[in-house]
Structures are given as C-alpha cells and as structure tokens.
GROMACS .gro file of C-alpha atoms in nm:
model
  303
    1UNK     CA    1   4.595  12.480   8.049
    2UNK     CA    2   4.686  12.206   8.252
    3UNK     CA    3   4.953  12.193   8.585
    4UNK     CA    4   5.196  11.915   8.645
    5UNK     CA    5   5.173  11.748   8.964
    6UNK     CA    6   5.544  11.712   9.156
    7UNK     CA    7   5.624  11.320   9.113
    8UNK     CA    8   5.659  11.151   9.465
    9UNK     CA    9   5.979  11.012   9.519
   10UNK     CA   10   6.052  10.695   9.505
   11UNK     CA   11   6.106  10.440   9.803
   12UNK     CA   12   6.433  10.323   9.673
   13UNK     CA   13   6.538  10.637   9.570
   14UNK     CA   14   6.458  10.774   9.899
   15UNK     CA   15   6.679  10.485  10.108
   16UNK     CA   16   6.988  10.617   9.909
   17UNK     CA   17   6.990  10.952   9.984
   18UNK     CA   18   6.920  10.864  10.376
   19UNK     CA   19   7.205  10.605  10.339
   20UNK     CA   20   7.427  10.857  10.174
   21UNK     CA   21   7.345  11.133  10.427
   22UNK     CA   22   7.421  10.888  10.690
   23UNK     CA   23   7.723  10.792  10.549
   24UNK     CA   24   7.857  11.182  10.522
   25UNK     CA   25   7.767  11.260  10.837
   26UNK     CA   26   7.957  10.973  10.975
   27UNK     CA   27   8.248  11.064  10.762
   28UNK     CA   28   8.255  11.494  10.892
   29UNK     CA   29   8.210  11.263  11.274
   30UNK     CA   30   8.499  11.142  11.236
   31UNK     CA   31   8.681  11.397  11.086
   32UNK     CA   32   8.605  11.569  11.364
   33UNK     CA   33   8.761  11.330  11.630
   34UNK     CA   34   9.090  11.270  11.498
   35UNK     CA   35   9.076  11.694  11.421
   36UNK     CA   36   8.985  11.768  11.783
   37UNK     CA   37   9.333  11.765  11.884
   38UNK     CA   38   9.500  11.911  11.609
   39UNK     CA   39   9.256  12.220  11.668
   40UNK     CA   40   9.341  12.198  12.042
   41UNK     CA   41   9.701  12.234  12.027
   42UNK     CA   42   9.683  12.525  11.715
   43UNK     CA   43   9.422  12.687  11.920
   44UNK     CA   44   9.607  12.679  12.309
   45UNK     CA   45   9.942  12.750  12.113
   46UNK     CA   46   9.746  13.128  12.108
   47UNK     CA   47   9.647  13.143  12.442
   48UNK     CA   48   9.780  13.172  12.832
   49UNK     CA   49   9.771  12.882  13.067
   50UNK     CA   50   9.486  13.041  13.297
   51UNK     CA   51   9.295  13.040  12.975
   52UNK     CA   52   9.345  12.730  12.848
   53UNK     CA   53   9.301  12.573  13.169
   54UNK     CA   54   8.964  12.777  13.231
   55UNK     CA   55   8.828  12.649  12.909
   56UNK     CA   56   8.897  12.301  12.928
   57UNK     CA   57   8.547  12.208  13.040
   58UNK     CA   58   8.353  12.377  12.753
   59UNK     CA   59   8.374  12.369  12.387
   60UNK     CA   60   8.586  12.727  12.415
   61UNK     CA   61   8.847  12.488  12.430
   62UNK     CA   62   8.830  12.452  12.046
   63UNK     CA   63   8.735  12.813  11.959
   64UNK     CA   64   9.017  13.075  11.913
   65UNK     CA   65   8.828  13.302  12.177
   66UNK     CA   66   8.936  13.513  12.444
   67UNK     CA   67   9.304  13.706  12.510
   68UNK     CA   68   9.509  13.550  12.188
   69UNK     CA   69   9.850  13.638  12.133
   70UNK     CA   70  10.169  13.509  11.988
   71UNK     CA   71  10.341  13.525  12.317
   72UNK     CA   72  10.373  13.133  12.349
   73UNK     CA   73  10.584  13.144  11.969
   74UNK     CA   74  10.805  13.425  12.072
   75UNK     CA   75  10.903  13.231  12.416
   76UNK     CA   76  10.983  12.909  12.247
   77UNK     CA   77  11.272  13.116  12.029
   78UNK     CA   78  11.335  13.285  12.326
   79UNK     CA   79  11.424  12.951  12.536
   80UNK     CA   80  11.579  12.760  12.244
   81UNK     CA   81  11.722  12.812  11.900
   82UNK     CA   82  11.398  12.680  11.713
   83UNK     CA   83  11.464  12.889  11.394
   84UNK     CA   84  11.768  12.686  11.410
   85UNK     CA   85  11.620  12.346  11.484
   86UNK     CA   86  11.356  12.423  11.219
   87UNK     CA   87  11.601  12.540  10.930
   88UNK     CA   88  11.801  12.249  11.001
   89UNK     CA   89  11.527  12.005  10.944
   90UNK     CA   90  11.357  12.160  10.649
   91UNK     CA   91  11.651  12.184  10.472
   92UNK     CA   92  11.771  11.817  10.548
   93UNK     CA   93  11.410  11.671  10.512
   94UNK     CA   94  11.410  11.861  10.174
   95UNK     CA   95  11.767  11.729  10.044
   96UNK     CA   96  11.655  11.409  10.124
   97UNK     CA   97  11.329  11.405   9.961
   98UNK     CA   98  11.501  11.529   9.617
   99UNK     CA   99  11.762  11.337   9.595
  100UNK     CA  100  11.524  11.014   9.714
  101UNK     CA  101  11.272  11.095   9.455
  102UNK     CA  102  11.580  11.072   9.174
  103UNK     CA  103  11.808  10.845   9.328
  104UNK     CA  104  11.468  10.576   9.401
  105UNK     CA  105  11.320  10.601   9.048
  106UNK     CA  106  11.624  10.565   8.872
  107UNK     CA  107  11.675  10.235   9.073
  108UNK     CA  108  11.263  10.183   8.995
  109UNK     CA  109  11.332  10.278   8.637
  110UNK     CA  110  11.611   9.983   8.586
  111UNK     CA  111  11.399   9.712   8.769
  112UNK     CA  112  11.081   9.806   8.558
  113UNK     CA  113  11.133   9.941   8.188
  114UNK     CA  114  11.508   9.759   8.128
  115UNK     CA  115  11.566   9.408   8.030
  116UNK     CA  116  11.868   9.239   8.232
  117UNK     CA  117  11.909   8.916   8.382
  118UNK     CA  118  11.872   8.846   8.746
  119UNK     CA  119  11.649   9.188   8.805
  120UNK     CA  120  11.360   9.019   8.969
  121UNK     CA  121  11.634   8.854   9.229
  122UNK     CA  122  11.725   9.257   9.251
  123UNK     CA  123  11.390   9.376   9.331
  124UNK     CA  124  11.278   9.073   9.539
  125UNK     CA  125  11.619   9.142   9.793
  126UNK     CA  126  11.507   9.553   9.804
  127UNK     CA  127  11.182   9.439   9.914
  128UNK     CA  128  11.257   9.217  10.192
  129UNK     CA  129  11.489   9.485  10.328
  130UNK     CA  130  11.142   9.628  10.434
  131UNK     CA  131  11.110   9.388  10.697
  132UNK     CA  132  11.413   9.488  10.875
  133UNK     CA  133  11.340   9.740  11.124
  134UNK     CA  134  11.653  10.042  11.147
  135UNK     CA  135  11.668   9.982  11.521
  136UNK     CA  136  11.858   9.646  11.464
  137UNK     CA  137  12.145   9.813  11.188
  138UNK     CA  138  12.154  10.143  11.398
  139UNK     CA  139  12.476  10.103  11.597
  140UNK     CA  140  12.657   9.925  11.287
  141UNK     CA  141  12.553  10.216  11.064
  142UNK     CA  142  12.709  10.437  11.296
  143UNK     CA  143  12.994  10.246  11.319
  144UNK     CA  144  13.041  10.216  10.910
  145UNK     CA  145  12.958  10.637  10.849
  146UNK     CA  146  13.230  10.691  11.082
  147UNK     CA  147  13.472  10.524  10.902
  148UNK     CA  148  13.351  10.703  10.541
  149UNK     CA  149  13.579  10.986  10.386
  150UNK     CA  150  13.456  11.297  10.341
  151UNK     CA  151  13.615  11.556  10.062
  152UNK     CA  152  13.577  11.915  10.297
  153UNK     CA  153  13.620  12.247  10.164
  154UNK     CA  154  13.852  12.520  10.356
  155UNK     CA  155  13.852  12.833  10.148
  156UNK     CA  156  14.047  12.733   9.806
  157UNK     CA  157  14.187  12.454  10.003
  158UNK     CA  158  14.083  12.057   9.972
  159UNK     CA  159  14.130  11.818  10.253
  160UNK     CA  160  14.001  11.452  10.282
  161UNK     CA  161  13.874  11.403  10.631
  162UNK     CA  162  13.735  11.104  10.762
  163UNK     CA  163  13.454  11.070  10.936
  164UNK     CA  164  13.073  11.163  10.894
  165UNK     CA  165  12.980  11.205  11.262
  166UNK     CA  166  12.812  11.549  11.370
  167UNK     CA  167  12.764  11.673  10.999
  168UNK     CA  168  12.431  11.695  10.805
  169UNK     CA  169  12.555  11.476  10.499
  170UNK     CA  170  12.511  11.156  10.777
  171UNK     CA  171  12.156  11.293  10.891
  172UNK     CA  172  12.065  11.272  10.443
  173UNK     CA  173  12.289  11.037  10.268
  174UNK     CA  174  12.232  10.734  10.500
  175UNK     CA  175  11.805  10.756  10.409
  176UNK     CA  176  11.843  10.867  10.054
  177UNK     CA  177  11.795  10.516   9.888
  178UNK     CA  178  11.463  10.383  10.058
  179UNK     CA  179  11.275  10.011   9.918
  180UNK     CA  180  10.922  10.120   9.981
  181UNK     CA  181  10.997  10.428   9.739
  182UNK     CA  182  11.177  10.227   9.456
  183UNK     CA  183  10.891   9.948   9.493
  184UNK     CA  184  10.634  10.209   9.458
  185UNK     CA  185  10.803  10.339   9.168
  186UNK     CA  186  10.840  10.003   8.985
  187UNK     CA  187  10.454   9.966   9.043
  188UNK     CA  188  10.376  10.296   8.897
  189UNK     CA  189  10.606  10.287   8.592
  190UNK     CA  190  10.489   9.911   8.519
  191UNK     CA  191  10.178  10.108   8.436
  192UNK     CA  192  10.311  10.291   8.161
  193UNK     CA  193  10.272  10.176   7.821
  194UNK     CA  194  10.641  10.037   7.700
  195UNK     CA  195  10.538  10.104   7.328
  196UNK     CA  196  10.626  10.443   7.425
  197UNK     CA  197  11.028  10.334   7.521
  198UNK     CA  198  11.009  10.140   7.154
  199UNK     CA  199  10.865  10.462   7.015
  200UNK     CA  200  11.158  10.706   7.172
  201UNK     CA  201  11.448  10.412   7.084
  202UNK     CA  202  11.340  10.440   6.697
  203UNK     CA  203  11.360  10.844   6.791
  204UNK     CA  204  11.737  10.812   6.868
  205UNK     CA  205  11.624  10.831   7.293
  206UNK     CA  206  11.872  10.657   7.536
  207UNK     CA  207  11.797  10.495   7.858
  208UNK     CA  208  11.829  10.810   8.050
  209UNK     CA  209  11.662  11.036   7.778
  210UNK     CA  210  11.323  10.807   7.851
  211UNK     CA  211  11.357  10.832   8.197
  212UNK     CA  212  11.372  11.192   8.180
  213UNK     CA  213  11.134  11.302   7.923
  214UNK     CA  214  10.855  10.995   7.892
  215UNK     CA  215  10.842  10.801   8.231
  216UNK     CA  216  10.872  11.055   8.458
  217UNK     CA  217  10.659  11.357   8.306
  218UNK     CA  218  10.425  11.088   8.321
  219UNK     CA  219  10.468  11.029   8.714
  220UNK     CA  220  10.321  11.275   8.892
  221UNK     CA  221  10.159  11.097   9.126
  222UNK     CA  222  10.449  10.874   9.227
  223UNK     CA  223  10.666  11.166   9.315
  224UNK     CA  224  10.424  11.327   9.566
  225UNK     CA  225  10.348  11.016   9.747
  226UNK     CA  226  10.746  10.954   9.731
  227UNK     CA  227  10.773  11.281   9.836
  228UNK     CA  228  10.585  11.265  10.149
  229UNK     CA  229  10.647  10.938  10.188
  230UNK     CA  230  11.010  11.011  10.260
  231UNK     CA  231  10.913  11.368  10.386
  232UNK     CA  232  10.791  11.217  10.681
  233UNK     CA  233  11.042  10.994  10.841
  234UNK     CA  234  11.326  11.224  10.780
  235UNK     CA  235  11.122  11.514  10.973
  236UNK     CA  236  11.042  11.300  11.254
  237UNK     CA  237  11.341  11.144  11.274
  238UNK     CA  238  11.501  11.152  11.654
  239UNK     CA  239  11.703  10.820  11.709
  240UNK     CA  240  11.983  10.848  11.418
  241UNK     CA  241  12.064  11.241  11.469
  242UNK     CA  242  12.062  11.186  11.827
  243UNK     CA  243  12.313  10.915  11.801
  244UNK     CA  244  12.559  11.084  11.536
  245UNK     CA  245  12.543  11.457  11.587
  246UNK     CA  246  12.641  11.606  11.905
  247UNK     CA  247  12.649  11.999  11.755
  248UNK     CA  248  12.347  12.212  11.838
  249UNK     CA  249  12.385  12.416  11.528
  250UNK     CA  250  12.342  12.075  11.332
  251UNK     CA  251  12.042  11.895  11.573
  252UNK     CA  252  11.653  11.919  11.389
  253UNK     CA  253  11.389  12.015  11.571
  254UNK     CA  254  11.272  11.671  11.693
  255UNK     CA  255  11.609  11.684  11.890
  256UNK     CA  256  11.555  12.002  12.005
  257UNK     CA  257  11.263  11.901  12.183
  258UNK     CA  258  11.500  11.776  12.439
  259UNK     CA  259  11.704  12.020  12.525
  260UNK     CA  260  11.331  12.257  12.528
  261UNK     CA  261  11.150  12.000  12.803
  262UNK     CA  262  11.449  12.076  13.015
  263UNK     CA  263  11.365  12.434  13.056
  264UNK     CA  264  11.016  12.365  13.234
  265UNK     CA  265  10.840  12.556  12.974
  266UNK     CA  266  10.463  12.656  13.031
  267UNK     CA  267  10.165  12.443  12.854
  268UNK     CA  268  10.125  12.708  12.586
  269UNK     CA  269  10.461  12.691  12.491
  270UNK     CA  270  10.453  12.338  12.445
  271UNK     CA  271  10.146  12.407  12.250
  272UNK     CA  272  10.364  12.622  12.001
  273UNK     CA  273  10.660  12.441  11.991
  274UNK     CA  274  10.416  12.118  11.885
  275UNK     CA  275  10.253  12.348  11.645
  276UNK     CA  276  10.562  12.413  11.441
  277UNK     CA  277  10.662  12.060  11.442
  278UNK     CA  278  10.283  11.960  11.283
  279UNK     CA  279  10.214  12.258  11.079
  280UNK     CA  280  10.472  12.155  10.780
  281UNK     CA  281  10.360  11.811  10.754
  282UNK     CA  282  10.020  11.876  10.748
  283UNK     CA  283  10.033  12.126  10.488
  284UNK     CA  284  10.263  11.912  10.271
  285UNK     CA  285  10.004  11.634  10.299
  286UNK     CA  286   9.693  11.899  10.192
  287UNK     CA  287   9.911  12.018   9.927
  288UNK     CA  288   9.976  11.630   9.774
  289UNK     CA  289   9.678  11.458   9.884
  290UNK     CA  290   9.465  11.437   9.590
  291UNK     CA  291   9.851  11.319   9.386
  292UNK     CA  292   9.842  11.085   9.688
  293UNK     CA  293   9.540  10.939   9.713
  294UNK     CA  294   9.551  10.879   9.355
  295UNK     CA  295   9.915  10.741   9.321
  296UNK     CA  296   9.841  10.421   9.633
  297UNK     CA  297   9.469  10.391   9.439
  298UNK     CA  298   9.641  10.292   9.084
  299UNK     CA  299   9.947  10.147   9.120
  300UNK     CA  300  10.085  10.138   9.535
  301UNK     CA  301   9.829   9.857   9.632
  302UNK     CA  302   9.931   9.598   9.313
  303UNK     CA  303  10.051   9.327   9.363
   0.00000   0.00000   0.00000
C-alpha cells in the first residue's frame, strides 16, 4: 500500500490566485465606498436626529442599531402629499418608458432591417440630435406644446382644447421619441440574422408581423437597457415639469422636493423623503442589470 503525497502548488499558479484575490477584494472596496452612502441615508431614514447625530463618529452610523422606527416616513406624508408626488411619477416614468420602448424600436426597426433610400442620412441626423443639450430647446418647447390641441373628455362630451400646459400628456409625450434609444436599438437588431426576415417574407410575414414576432422576442436585452435608460431621466426629471405644470396634483416627486425643503423638515425626514426617491431606481437597475450589462457588452458599444 502506498500514500500519495499532496502536489505543491505551483509558483505561477500561486501568483493568480493572489492576483485574483487582490483583484476581488479591491472590487467588494469599492463597492463599499460608493454603497456607504446609500446605506447611510436607508439606515438614518429609520432613526431620530439625536441618534443619527450621536453615531456619526462610529461605524453605528451604517448599522440599523438603536431606537428604529418609521416615524421619519409617516412625517414626510404628513408635511407633503408624497403618495401623490410618487404616483404621479411612477405612473408618468412608466407611460413613458412603454411607449419609448415601442415608439424607439419601431423607428430602430425601419433604420436597421428595411431597405429605403436616404436611411443612413435618417439615422446620421437622430444621432447628432444627441449633442444638443434640452436646456437650449427648453423655452421653445414650451412655447410649441402650448400651442398643440388636445382632444379632452367631459363625461359623453368631446371638446378640442388647446393647450398642453399643466397636464401629464406634456410631462410624457414630449420624451417619448429619444436618439440614444433608437441608436441602441439599430445596434442591437443589426445583430440579428436577416435570413430570418427572408425566412418570415416567404411565410406570408409583413413588416410589422417581423417586428413583432422575430426581432423583438429576440431583444430582450435592448428593452431593459431602453427601459432604464429612459426610466431614469423621466424620474429625475425637475426642469421641464417645473416649467409647464403649475398643479400640485400633477407635480412628481422631484418637484415636490421643493415645496418639502420649505417646511424645515428634520434630517431624518430628509433621509426618508431621499429614500423613496432612490429606492425605485435602484431596484429597477438590480432587477435589469444582468439584461443590461449584457445588452451595452454586445451591441451598445459598436460602432
């Protein structure tokens, strides 16, 4: 009978797992840092100012420890109308990211998979539109929404009113159509095999028929990072519905952090009100992250 000695390891093969332990624990590092204030605010949003003044100098700081209520949540609807504000802007930042997603790949869809002249003149006009920043169209915009007609709805009763100012369809419509979404689009679906559009023409498919059941079953990815691409700005969004609705039943809650900073509200209160505000987005971004990663990897950084 004879027992096996354990092999040594080997020098090389001992410089790559110290180089890839290195490199993790530089990665949870700085994970750490940029989640140090993230856990700050979720955690004070629980406590009293005494207490979150008394632990500033210690790592309790970070640690949900100590008298924890939900005090500073119930004072923040108690001030304001948050569940208002909050309503207002998950329901327009949702609109906006539907009809985006099918108003930006249908645009994507005609630039990439059909054959018409002048459609790389098209695309090349969306995408310098990108370097345009929104402050310098703002006041125009506002001007040219005001003037728009509006079909509104009074019982059984149909009346064409002019005018988009103070309603919710100018805080959507305007942001619907976006050229980073349609160019990300065109890069994804330029991906996709066009034997399969040949395939589904000999099938009897139209235009819309592959757009619907080949190219964008087949997009996954491209919708979630469309979808939080456009997510994003129309949840933070603070200049345009400050400038074109003057209704507190229609502001977001972005806006509504005005009116609450009037109202000298305590630290944890801030703390909560900043914790509703983050909380969506970041679970939005957890929820498409590995769609997102994966979408900008294979087709968002082409050229």
């Amino acid at each position: 009978m004879t027992s096996a000695s354990p092999t040594p390891a080997r020098p090389g093969h001992q410089r790559s797992l110290l180089r890839s332990l290195a490199v993790q624990a530089a990665r949870i590092a700085l994970a750490l840092f940029f989640a140090f204030p993230i856990v700050f605010m979720l955690v004070s949003s629980l406590k009293p100012d005494q207490q979150i003044f008394g632990d500033l100098d210690g790592v309790k700081a970070f640690l949900p420890v100590g008298h924890l209520s939900l005090d500073n949540y119930s004072g923040v609807f108690d001030r304001v109308p948050a569940a208002r504000f909050l309503l207002n802007s998950i329901g327009i930042s949702a609109v906006t990211v539907v009809l985006g997603i099918f108003v930006n790949s249908l645009a994507a869809f005609a630039l990439s998979r059909m054959r018409w002249r002048g459609k790389k003149i098209v695309l090349t006009a969306v995408i310098a539109t990108l370097i345009v920043p929104f402050e310098t169209f703002a006041l125009p915009l506002v001007w040219w929404v005001n003037q728009l007609p509006w079909l509104q709805v009074n019982g059984f009763h149909f009346t064409m009113a002019e005018g988009w100012l103070d309603t919710y369809q100018v805080q959507i419509l305007p942001f619907v159509a976006n050229a980073f979404s349609i160019f990300l689009f065109h890069q994804y679906f330029q991906s996709i095999p066009k034997e399969l559009d040949e395939a589904a023409v000999i099938d009897g498919a139209s235009w819309f028929g592959i757009y619907r059941r080949i190219v964008m079953p087949l997009s996954g990815p491209a919708i979630a990072t469309v979808a939080i691409l456009t997510f994003l700005p129309a949840w933070n969004s603070y200049l345009w519905p400050l400038m074109v609705v003057q209704s507190e039943d229609l502001r977001p809650v972005m806006v509504g952090i005005q009116y609450f900073f009037q109202l000298n509200p305590s630290w944890g209160q801030i703390m909560a009100y900043s914790s509703m505000i983050t909380v969506p987005v970041l679970a939005l971004f957890v929820a498409f992250q590995r769609a997102f990663v994966s979408s900008i990897a294979s087709s968002g950084l082409k050229g």
